[in-house]
mmCIF file of N, CA and C in Angstrom:
data_model
loop_
_atom_site.group_PDB
_atom_site.id
_atom_site.type_symbol
_atom_site.label_atom_id
_atom_site.label_comp_id
_atom_site.label_asym_id
_atom_site.label_seq_id
_atom_site.Cartn_x
_atom_site.Cartn_y
_atom_site.Cartn_z
ATOM 1 N N UNK A 213 43.901 169.381 44.919
ATOM 2 C CA UNK A 213 44.826 168.183 44.436
ATOM 3 C C UNK A 213 45.862 168.732 43.130
ATOM 4 N N UNK A 214 45.386 169.702 42.067
ATOM 5 C CA UNK A 214 46.069 169.944 41.398
ATOM 6 C C UNK A 214 47.430 170.536 41.358
ATOM 7 N N UNK A 215 47.459 170.966 42.529
ATOM 8 C CA UNK A 215 49.218 171.583 42.586
ATOM 9 C C UNK A 215 49.739 170.858 43.630
ATOM 10 N N UNK A 216 51.310 170.872 43.953
ATOM 11 C CA UNK A 216 52.100 170.188 44.604
ATOM 12 C C UNK A 216 51.515 171.185 46.107
ATOM 13 N N UNK A 217 51.463 172.554 46.241
ATOM 14 C CA UNK A 217 51.221 172.771 47.258
ATOM 15 C C UNK A 217 49.811 172.519 47.571
ATOM 16 N N UNK A 218 48.733 172.596 46.860
ATOM 17 C CA UNK A 218 47.884 171.719 47.588
ATOM 18 C C UNK A 218 47.896 170.162 48.047
ATOM 19 N N UNK A 219 49.039 169.270 48.003
ATOM 20 C CA UNK A 219 49.637 168.736 48.357
ATOM 21 C C UNK A 219 49.728 168.525 49.925
ATOM 22 N N UNK A 220 50.498 169.892 50.171
ATOM 23 C CA UNK A 220 51.262 169.702 51.515
ATOM 24 C C UNK A 220 50.226 170.616 52.112
ATOM 25 N N UNK A 221 49.303 171.528 51.940
ATOM 26 C CA UNK A 221 48.327 171.162 52.807
ATOM 27 C C UNK A 221 47.748 170.147 53.040
ATOM 28 N N UNK A 222 47.316 169.528 52.680
ATOM 29 C CA UNK A 222 46.630 167.861 52.702
ATOM 30 C C UNK A 222 47.473 167.563 53.968
ATOM 31 N N UNK A 223 49.104 167.413 53.958
ATOM 32 C CA UNK A 223 49.512 167.088 54.941
ATOM 33 C C UNK A 223 49.729 168.002 56.170
ATOM 34 N N UNK A 224 48.963 169.009 55.903
ATOM 35 C CA UNK A 224 49.259 170.166 57.108
ATOM 36 C C UNK A 224 48.036 170.077 57.910
ATOM 37 N N UNK A 225 47.242 169.291 57.022
ATOM 38 C CA UNK A 225 45.561 169.329 58.272
ATOM 39 C C UNK A 225 45.649 167.917 58.787
ATOM 40 N N UNK A 226 46.191 166.805 59.534
ATOM 41 C CA UNK A 226 46.025 166.048 60.390
ATOM 42 C C UNK A 226 47.665 165.634 60.320
ATOM 43 N N UNK A 227 48.338 166.109 61.013
ATOM 44 C CA UNK A 227 49.838 165.116 61.417
ATOM 45 C C UNK A 227 49.769 163.726 61.808
ATOM 46 N N UNK A 228 50.124 163.393 60.713
ATOM 47 C CA UNK A 228 49.984 161.591 60.764
ATOM 48 C C UNK A 228 51.042 161.362 59.535
ATOM 49 N N UNK A 229 51.243 159.794 59.478
ATOM 50 C CA UNK A 229 51.889 159.691 58.757
ATOM 51 C C UNK A 229 50.998 158.640 58.071
ATOM 52 N N UNK A 230 50.013 158.363 58.677
ATOM 53 C CA UNK A 230 48.383 158.085 57.670
ATOM 54 C C UNK A 230 48.271 158.765 56.564
ATOM 55 N N UNK A 231 48.547 159.961 57.266
ATOM 56 C CA UNK A 231 47.944 161.735 56.480
ATOM 57 C C UNK A 231 48.684 161.668 55.087
ATOM 58 N N UNK A 232 48.847 160.964 53.984
ATOM 59 C CA UNK A 232 50.253 161.256 52.675
ATOM 60 C C UNK A 232 48.834 161.306 51.471
ATOM 61 N N UNK A 233 50.445 161.265 50.673
ATOM 62 C CA UNK A 233 49.887 161.345 49.224
ATOM 63 C C UNK A 233 50.240 159.949 48.628
ATOM 64 N N UNK A 234 49.742 159.695 47.158
ATOM 65 C CA UNK A 234 50.410 158.690 46.127
ATOM 66 C C UNK A 234 51.028 160.117 45.213
ATOM 67 N N UNK A 235 52.498 159.604 45.522
ATOM 68 C CA UNK A 235 53.039 160.381 44.809
ATOM 69 C C UNK A 235 53.684 159.455 43.636
ATOM 70 N N UNK A 236 53.246 160.633 42.331
ATOM 71 C CA UNK A 236 53.821 160.125 41.169
ATOM 72 C C UNK A 236 54.603 161.144 40.605
ATOM 73 N N UNK A 237 55.647 160.266 39.900
ATOM 74 C CA UNK A 237 56.644 160.935 39.475
ATOM 75 C C UNK A 237 55.917 161.491 38.340
ATOM 76 N N UNK A 238 55.347 160.823 37.111
ATOM 77 C CA UNK A 238 55.063 161.855 36.011
ATOM 78 C C UNK A 238 54.302 163.141 36.248
ATOM 79 N N UNK A 239 53.136 162.660 37.695
ATOM 80 C CA UNK A 239 52.332 163.847 37.425
ATOM 81 C C UNK A 239 52.904 165.153 38.158
ATOM 82 N N UNK A 240 53.732 164.871 39.001
ATOM 83 C CA UNK A 240 54.911 165.625 39.795
ATOM 84 C C UNK A 240 55.286 166.836 38.467
ATOM 85 N N UNK A 241 55.741 165.650 37.397
ATOM 86 C CA UNK A 241 56.681 166.635 35.681
ATOM 87 C C UNK A 241 55.257 166.897 35.726
ATOM 88 N N UNK A 242 54.406 166.583 35.166
ATOM 89 C CA UNK A 242 53.249 167.373 34.060
ATOM 90 C C UNK A 242 52.580 168.550 34.791
ATOM 91 N N UNK A 243 52.682 169.057 36.343
ATOM 92 C CA UNK A 243 52.348 169.946 37.116
ATOM 93 C C UNK A 243 53.569 170.747 36.925
ATOM 94 N N UNK A 244 54.360 170.821 36.672
ATOM 95 C CA UNK A 244 55.899 171.521 35.968
ATOM 96 C C UNK A 244 56.671 171.538 37.575
ATOM 97 N N UNK A 245 56.352 170.550 38.212
ATOM 98 C CA UNK A 245 57.474 170.109 39.499
ATOM 99 C C UNK A 245 58.466 169.272 39.504
ATOM 100 N N UNK A 246 59.395 169.468 40.177
ATOM 101 C CA UNK A 246 60.832 168.801 40.069
ATOM 102 C C UNK A 246 60.396 167.454 40.942
ATOM 103 N N UNK A 247 60.218 166.799 40.216
ATOM 104 C CA UNK A 247 60.267 165.293 40.960
ATOM 105 C C UNK A 247 61.144 164.724 42.201
ATOM 106 N N UNK A 248 62.330 165.422 42.307
ATOM 107 C CA UNK A 248 63.251 164.594 42.702
ATOM 108 C C UNK A 248 63.444 165.826 44.388
ATOM 109 N N UNK A 249 62.965 166.620 44.234
ATOM 110 C CA UNK A 249 62.301 167.843 45.239
ATOM 111 C C UNK A 249 61.275 167.274 45.788
ATOM 112 N N UNK A 250 60.427 167.782 45.200
ATOM 113 C CA UNK A 250 59.171 166.478 45.370
ATOM 114 C C UNK A 250 58.929 165.871 46.943
ATOM 115 N N UNK A 251 59.533 164.310 45.919
ATOM 116 C CA UNK A 251 60.112 163.278 46.451
ATOM 117 C C UNK A 251 61.158 163.628 48.024
ATOM 118 N N UNK A 252 62.227 163.848 47.734
ATOM 119 C CA UNK A 252 62.476 164.696 48.859
ATOM 120 C C UNK A 252 61.401 165.217 50.129
ATOM 121 N N UNK A 253 60.977 166.306 49.904
ATOM 122 C CA UNK A 253 60.111 167.236 50.532
ATOM 123 C C UNK A 253 59.175 166.402 51.451
ATOM 124 N N UNK A 254 58.086 165.566 50.562
ATOM 125 C CA UNK A 254 57.380 164.827 51.234
ATOM 126 C C UNK A 254 58.090 163.044 52.027
ATOM 127 N N UNK A 255 59.094 162.369 51.093
ATOM 128 C CA UNK A 255 59.536 161.631 51.917
ATOM 129 C C UNK A 255 60.372 161.799 53.325
ATOM 130 N N UNK A 256 61.076 163.236 53.297
ATOM 131 C CA UNK A 256 61.670 163.066 55.009
ATOM 132 C C UNK A 256 60.132 163.299 55.904
ATOM 133 N N UNK A 257 59.001 163.825 55.427
ATOM 134 C CA UNK A 257 58.843 163.923 56.581
ATOM 135 C C UNK A 257 57.268 162.272 56.582
ATOM 136 N N UNK A 258 57.648 161.740 56.118
ATOM 137 C CA UNK A 258 57.032 160.394 55.687
ATOM 138 C C UNK A 258 55.625 160.454 55.803
ATOM 139 N N UNK A 259 55.404 161.055 54.310
ATOM 140 C CA UNK A 259 54.357 161.276 53.936
ATOM 141 C C UNK A 259 53.486 161.024 52.672
ATOM 142 N N UNK A 260 54.596 160.178 51.952
ATOM 143 C CA UNK A 260 54.279 158.891 50.853
ATOM 144 C C UNK A 260 53.711 157.798 50.900
ATOM 145 N N UNK A 261 52.683 157.388 50.878
ATOM 146 C CA UNK A 261 52.130 155.941 51.116
ATOM 147 C C UNK A 261 52.233 155.397 50.087
ATOM 148 N N UNK A 262 52.342 155.747 48.734
ATOM 149 C CA UNK A 262 52.514 154.921 47.541
ATOM 150 C C UNK A 262 53.250 155.963 46.589
ATOM 151 N N UNK A 263 54.046 154.968 45.797
ATOM 152 C CA UNK A 263 54.811 155.445 44.705
ATOM 153 C C UNK A 263 54.411 154.952 43.495
ATOM 154 N N UNK A 264 53.579 156.217 42.314
ATOM 155 C CA UNK A 264 53.572 155.617 40.896
ATOM 156 C C UNK A 264 55.033 156.283 40.759
ATOM 157 N N UNK A 265 55.574 154.994 39.598
ATOM 158 C CA UNK A 265 56.867 155.219 39.376
ATOM 159 C C UNK A 265 56.755 155.014 37.552
ATOM 160 N N UNK A 266 56.632 156.351 37.398
ATOM 161 C CA UNK A 266 56.501 156.244 35.920
ATOM 162 C C UNK A 266 57.295 157.770 35.254
ATOM 163 N N UNK A 267 57.272 157.464 34.299
ATOM 164 C CA UNK A 267 58.094 159.464 33.308
ATOM 165 C C UNK A 267 57.749 159.476 32.031
ATOM 166 N N UNK A 268 57.664 161.238 32.309
ATOM 167 C CA UNK A 268 56.909 161.609 31.079
ATOM 168 C C UNK A 268 58.032 162.766 30.310
ATOM 169 N N UNK A 269 57.321 163.324 29.415
ATOM 170 C CA UNK A 269 58.094 164.091 28.742
ATOM 171 C C UNK A 269 57.015 165.226 28.322
ATOM 172 N N UNK A 270 57.448 166.672 28.828
ATOM 173 C CA UNK A 270 56.156 167.623 29.183
ATOM 174 C C UNK A 270 56.716 168.440 28.044
ATOM 175 N N UNK A 271 55.737 169.308 27.224
ATOM 176 C CA UNK A 271 55.396 170.252 26.674
ATOM 177 C C UNK A 271 54.779 171.274 27.486
ATOM 178 N N UNK A 272 54.280 171.160 27.924
ATOM 179 C CA UNK A 272 53.219 172.145 28.592
ATOM 180 C C UNK A 272 52.803 171.773 29.461
ATOM 181 N N UNK A 273 53.279 171.970 30.992
ATOM 182 C CA UNK A 273 52.672 171.925 32.342
ATOM 183 C C UNK A 273 50.804 171.707 32.283
ATOM 184 N N UNK A 274 50.433 170.603 32.650
ATOM 185 C CA UNK A 274 49.127 170.361 32.339
ATOM 186 C C UNK A 274 48.569 170.276 31.320
ATOM 187 N N UNK A 275 48.874 170.604 30.343
ATOM 188 C CA UNK A 275 48.239 170.493 28.916
ATOM 189 C C UNK A 275 48.662 169.760 28.426
ATOM 190 N N UNK A 276 50.084 169.399 27.973
ATOM 191 C CA UNK A 276 50.445 168.809 26.910
ATOM 192 C C UNK A 276 51.615 168.416 27.329
ATOM 193 N N UNK A 277 51.350 166.378 27.894
ATOM 194 C CA UNK A 277 52.583 165.737 27.888
ATOM 195 C C UNK A 277 52.717 164.836 27.539
ATOM 196 N N UNK A 278 53.524 163.612 27.320
ATOM 197 C CA UNK A 278 52.796 162.262 26.679
ATOM 198 C C UNK A 278 54.468 161.254 27.873
ATOM 199 N N UNK A 279 53.408 160.200 28.473
ATOM 200 C CA UNK A 279 54.331 159.068 28.899
ATOM 201 C C UNK A 279 55.146 158.453 28.316
ATOM 202 N N UNK A 280 56.544 157.811 28.832
ATOM 203 C CA UNK A 280 57.723 157.274 27.858
ATOM 204 C C UNK A 280 57.861 156.003 28.664
ATOM 205 N N UNK A 281 58.927 155.128 28.632
ATOM 206 C CA UNK A 281 59.387 154.245 28.939
ATOM 207 C C UNK A 281 60.519 155.050 30.342
ATOM 208 N N UNK A 282 60.409 154.222 31.578
ATOM 209 C CA UNK A 282 60.778 154.608 32.565
ATOM 210 C C UNK A 282 62.645 155.201 32.116
ATOM 211 N N UNK A 283 63.355 155.219 31.188
ATOM 212 C CA UNK A 283 64.527 155.848 30.814
ATOM 213 C C UNK A 283 64.478 156.545 29.638
ATOM 214 N N UNK A 284 62.998 157.125 29.611
ATOM 215 C CA UNK A 284 63.477 158.273 28.205
ATOM 216 C C UNK A 284 62.628 159.589 28.719
ATOM 217 N N UNK A 285 62.297 159.567 29.731
ATOM 218 C CA UNK A 285 61.417 161.430 29.943
ATOM 219 C C UNK A 285 62.615 162.224 30.680
ATOM 220 N N UNK A 286 61.347 163.008 31.049
ATOM 221 C CA UNK A 286 62.934 164.360 31.806
ATOM 222 C C UNK A 286 62.620 163.906 33.467
ATOM 223 N N UNK A 287 61.790 163.141 34.110
ATOM 224 C CA UNK A 287 62.624 162.756 35.401
ATOM 225 C C UNK A 287 63.278 162.060 35.180
ATOM 226 N N UNK A 288 64.467 162.217 36.091
ATOM 227 C CA UNK A 288 65.317 161.558 36.862
ATOM 228 C C UNK A 288 65.033 160.365 37.622
ATOM 229 N N UNK A 289 65.010 159.323 37.363
ATOM 230 C CA UNK A 289 64.308 158.275 38.149
ATOM 231 C C UNK A 289 65.028 157.607 39.060
ATOM 232 N N UNK A 290 66.574 157.646 38.745
ATOM 233 C CA UNK A 290 67.556 156.682 39.914
ATOM 234 C C UNK A 290 67.109 157.902 40.608
ATOM 235 N N UNK A 291 66.992 159.199 40.424
ATOM 236 C CA UNK A 291 67.350 160.533 41.696
ATOM 237 C C UNK A 291 66.520 160.377 42.545
ATOM 238 N N UNK A 292 65.090 159.912 41.864
ATOM 239 C CA UNK A 292 63.979 159.970 42.949
ATOM 240 C C UNK A 292 63.743 158.649 44.071
ATOM 241 N N UNK A 293 64.429 157.317 43.319
ATOM 242 C CA UNK A 293 65.095 155.772 43.855
ATOM 243 C C UNK A 293 65.938 156.516 45.140
ATOM 244 N N UNK A 294 67.152 157.156 44.554
ATOM 245 C CA UNK A 294 68.008 157.296 45.612
ATOM 246 C C UNK A 294 67.394 157.994 46.799
ATOM 247 N N UNK A 295 66.467 159.148 46.667
ATOM 248 C CA UNK A 295 65.490 160.034 47.732
ATOM 249 C C UNK A 295 64.610 159.086 48.299
ATOM 250 N N UNK A 296 64.162 158.140 47.721
ATOM 251 C CA UNK A 296 63.554 157.369 48.368
ATOM 252 C C UNK A 296 63.968 156.102 49.372
ATOM 253 N N UNK A 297 65.156 155.563 48.935
ATOM 254 C CA UNK A 297 66.109 154.953 49.693
ATOM 255 C C UNK A 297 66.586 155.840 50.705
ATOM 256 N N UNK A 298 66.942 156.866 50.371
ATOM 257 C CA UNK A 298 67.917 157.795 51.432
ATOM 258 C C UNK A 298 67.135 158.036 52.514
ATOM 259 N N UNK A 299 65.631 158.319 52.697
ATOM 260 C CA UNK A 299 64.652 158.702 53.395
ATOM 261 C C UNK A 299 63.415 157.454 53.484
ATOM 262 N N UNK A 300 64.635 156.182 53.484
ATOM 263 C CA UNK A 300 64.386 154.518 54.119
ATOM 264 C C UNK A 300 62.538 154.571 53.869
ATOM 265 N N UNK A 301 61.990 154.827 52.818
ATOM 266 C CA UNK A 301 60.672 154.782 52.363
ATOM 267 C C UNK A 301 60.356 153.047 52.147
ATOM 268 N N UNK A 302 59.412 152.235 53.066
ATOM 269 C CA UNK A 302 59.199 151.095 52.606
ATOM 270 C C UNK A 302 58.116 150.250 52.117
ATOM 271 N N UNK A 303 57.282 150.893 52.181
ATOM 272 C CA UNK A 303 55.873 151.121 51.333
ATOM 273 C C UNK A 303 56.021 150.592 49.864
ATOM 274 N N UNK A 304 54.857 150.652 49.108
ATOM 275 C CA UNK A 304 54.932 150.174 47.610
ATOM 276 C C UNK A 304 55.399 151.289 46.400
ATOM 277 N N UNK A 305 55.989 150.802 45.411
ATOM 278 C CA UNK A 305 56.676 151.331 44.340
ATOM 279 C C UNK A 305 55.711 150.529 43.392
ATOM 280 N N UNK A 306 55.107 151.217 42.386
ATOM 281 C CA UNK A 306 54.305 150.568 41.553
ATOM 282 C C UNK A 306 54.727 150.997 40.315
ATOM 283 N N UNK A 307 55.483 150.505 39.088
ATOM 284 C CA UNK A 307 56.656 151.041 37.951
ATOM 285 C C UNK A 307 54.924 150.914 37.199
ATOM 286 N N UNK A 308 53.838 152.279 37.032
ATOM 287 C CA UNK A 308 52.717 151.989 36.133
ATOM 288 C C UNK A 308 53.410 152.270 34.413
ATOM 289 N N UNK A 309 52.234 152.032 34.347
ATOM 290 C CA UNK A 309 51.959 152.952 32.540
ATOM 291 C C UNK A 309 52.713 151.504 31.626
ATOM 292 N N UNK A 310 53.085 150.644 31.802
ATOM 293 C CA UNK A 310 53.857 150.032 30.833
ATOM 294 C C UNK A 310 54.446 150.161 29.297
ATOM 295 N N UNK A 311 54.761 151.036 28.707
ATOM 296 C CA UNK A 311 54.729 151.279 27.219
ATOM 297 C C UNK A 311 54.690 150.218 26.659
ATOM 298 N N UNK A 312 54.041 150.355 25.174
ATOM 299 C CA UNK A 312 53.824 149.039 23.921
ATOM 300 C C UNK A 312 54.856 148.580 23.718
ATOM 301 N N UNK A 313 55.214 147.084 23.981
ATOM 302 C CA UNK A 313 56.351 146.586 23.209
ATOM 303 C C UNK A 313 56.516 145.245 22.423
ATOM 304 N N UNK A 314 57.084 145.363 21.322
ATOM 305 C CA UNK A 314 56.740 144.778 20.425
ATOM 306 C C UNK A 314 56.510 142.949 20.585
ATOM 307 N N UNK A 315 57.453 142.475 21.865
ATOM 308 C CA UNK A 315 57.177 141.677 22.485
ATOM 309 C C UNK A 315 55.612 140.607 22.700
ATOM 310 N N UNK A 316 55.117 141.819 23.286
ATOM 311 C CA UNK A 316 54.029 141.824 23.500
ATOM 312 C C UNK A 316 52.740 141.678 22.522
ATOM 313 N N UNK A 317 52.999 142.671 21.485
ATOM 314 C CA UNK A 317 52.295 142.834 20.176
ATOM 315 C C UNK A 317 52.508 141.566 19.356
ATOM 316 N N UNK A 318 53.430 140.863 19.028
ATOM 317 C CA UNK A 318 53.581 139.657 18.472
ATOM 318 C C UNK A 318 53.149 138.435 18.907
ATOM 319 N N UNK A 319 52.158 138.251 20.088
ATOM 320 C CA UNK A 319 51.422 137.060 20.447
ATOM 321 C C UNK A 319 50.362 137.479 20.235
ATOM 322 N N UNK A 320 49.851 136.372 19.541
ATOM 323 C CA UNK A 320 48.275 136.226 19.223
ATOM 324 C C UNK A 320 47.336 136.219 20.375
ATOM 325 N N UNK A 321 46.190 137.435 20.210
ATOM 326 C CA UNK A 321 45.603 137.822 21.004
ATOM 327 C C UNK A 321 45.786 138.944 22.514
ATOM 328 N N UNK A 322 46.936 139.452 21.569
ATOM 329 C CA UNK A 322 47.810 140.566 22.645
ATOM 330 C C UNK A 322 46.516 141.336 22.508
ATOM 331 N N UNK A 323 46.543 141.710 24.259
ATOM 332 C CA UNK A 323 45.470 142.818 24.436
ATOM 333 C C UNK A 323 45.708 143.920 25.431
ATOM 334 N N UNK A 324 46.203 144.799 25.479
ATOM 335 C CA UNK A 324 46.712 146.008 25.979
ATOM 336 C C UNK A 324 45.967 145.926 27.451
ATOM 337 N N UNK A 325 46.384 145.649 28.821
ATOM 338 C CA UNK A 325 45.861 145.692 29.828
ATOM 339 C C UNK A 325 46.266 146.727 30.822
ATOM 340 N N UNK A 326 47.271 147.361 30.480
ATOM 341 C CA UNK A 326 47.982 149.169 30.743
ATOM 342 C C UNK A 326 47.531 149.945 30.272
ATOM 343 N N UNK A 327 47.264 151.001 30.713
ATOM 344 C CA UNK A 327 47.206 152.364 30.556
ATOM 345 C C UNK A 327 48.730 152.371 29.503
ATOM 346 N N UNK A 328 49.257 152.897 28.407
ATOM 347 C CA UNK A 328 50.274 152.892 27.902
ATOM 348 C C UNK A 328 50.382 151.860 26.721
ATOM 349 N N UNK A 329 49.496 151.215 26.519
ATOM 350 C CA UNK A 329 49.571 150.348 25.497
ATOM 351 C C UNK A 329 50.066 149.179 26.337
ATOM 352 N N UNK A 330 51.053 148.629 27.382
ATOM 353 C CA UNK A 330 51.928 147.193 27.675
ATOM 354 C C UNK A 330 50.867 146.799 27.988
ATOM 355 N N UNK A 331 51.750 144.938 27.762
ATOM 356 C CA UNK A 331 51.039 143.818 28.207
ATOM 357 C C UNK A 331 51.957 143.668 29.253
ATOM 358 N N UNK A 332 51.743 142.105 29.058
ATOM 359 C CA UNK A 332 52.677 141.732 30.678
ATOM 360 C C UNK A 332 53.919 141.586 30.578
ATOM 361 N N UNK A 333 54.907 141.466 29.371
ATOM 362 C CA UNK A 333 56.146 141.839 29.203
ATOM 363 C C UNK A 333 57.021 143.075 29.665
ATOM 364 N N UNK A 334 55.888 143.660 28.903
ATOM 365 C CA UNK A 334 56.029 145.490 29.012
ATOM 366 C C UNK A 334 56.271 145.677 30.731
ATOM 367 N N UNK A 335 55.041 145.513 31.112
ATOM 368 C CA UNK A 335 55.196 145.371 32.900
ATOM 369 C C UNK A 335 56.508 144.562 33.839
ATOM 370 N N UNK A 336 56.507 144.150 33.071
ATOM 371 C CA UNK A 336 57.792 142.952 33.697
ATOM 372 C C UNK A 336 59.164 143.779 33.309
ATOM 373 N N UNK A 337 59.197 144.678 32.134
ATOM 374 C CA UNK A 337 60.032 145.623 31.948
ATOM 375 C C UNK A 337 60.324 146.929 33.009
ATOM 376 N N UNK A 338 58.880 147.322 33.293
ATOM 377 C CA UNK A 338 58.943 148.007 34.404
ATOM 378 C C UNK A 338 59.216 147.953 35.662
ATOM 379 N N UNK A 339 59.085 146.672 36.211
ATOM 380 C CA UNK A 339 58.954 145.915 37.395
ATOM 381 C C UNK A 339 61.000 145.766 37.598
ATOM 382 N N UNK A 340 61.418 145.640 36.448
ATOM 383 C CA UNK A 340 63.128 144.658 36.098
ATOM 384 C C UNK A 340 63.497 146.510 36.250
ATOM 385 N N UNK A 341 62.946 147.110 35.629
ATOM 386 C CA UNK A 341 64.219 148.222 35.696
ATOM 387 C C UNK A 341 64.111 149.025 37.411
ATOM 388 N N UNK A 342 62.727 148.842 37.319
ATOM 389 C CA UNK A 342 62.579 149.885 39.019
ATOM 390 C C UNK A 342 63.513 149.027 39.933
ATOM 391 N N UNK A 343 63.728 147.818 40.218
ATOM 392 C CA UNK A 343 64.362 146.959 40.963
ATOM 393 C C UNK A 343 65.304 147.006 41.110
ATOM 394 N N UNK A 344 66.114 147.153 39.609
ATOM 395 C CA UNK A 344 67.638 147.322 39.189
ATOM 396 C C UNK A 344 68.273 149.009 40.236
ATOM 397 N N UNK A 345 67.511 149.864 39.860
ATOM 398 C CA UNK A 345 67.567 151.459 40.146
ATOM 399 C C UNK A 345 67.440 151.337 42.032
ATOM 400 N N UNK A 346 66.475 150.321 42.289
ATOM 401 C CA UNK A 346 66.097 150.091 44.003
ATOM 402 C C UNK A 346 67.919 149.672 44.263
ATOM 403 N N UNK A 347 68.030 148.473 43.657
ATOM 404 C CA UNK A 347 69.132 147.670 43.763
ATOM 405 C C UNK A 347 70.540 148.768 43.780
ATOM 406 N N UNK A 348 70.579 149.371 43.258
ATOM 407 C CA UNK A 348 71.908 150.198 43.030
ATOM 408 C C UNK A 348 71.812 151.523 43.863
ATOM 409 N N UNK A 349 70.206 152.054 44.437
ATOM 410 C CA UNK A 349 70.215 152.795 44.815
ATOM 411 C C UNK A 349 70.424 152.571 46.190
ATOM 412 N N UNK A 350 70.882 151.281 46.364
ATOM 413 C CA UNK A 350 70.732 150.545 48.384
ATOM 414 C C UNK A 350 72.151 150.563 48.206
ATOM 415 N N UNK A 351 72.811 150.456 47.118
ATOM 416 C CA UNK A 351 74.122 149.816 47.263
ATOM 417 C C UNK A 351 74.962 151.405 47.733
#
């Protein structure tokens, strides 16, 4: 499952919409793939069962990358969202791995609850950002 071709092979084994993948925009880019094209391929076949909506900057596929805010990385997140809408995707979009933000850090007793150092405010930022893209894509 460490390649996009492996993902495609998986869904060819059993022809069912229940046999799908967790499509992760960041992992797709980390592996050197184009998240928009990969999203289009799997969504058009109804084989995305869950979306991890996150962004990255990749220096070397599989080896050197950094997770970043949704609007800072190499993934065209809005184009991914438009593909999901175009293909009538109705399942979960999880804007995961929020980055640490000052608002969270400034509160006494703050403890990062998500990979990326973010807390509740950072998670709210990601959810709001993703929802705004979804609303724009639906328009």
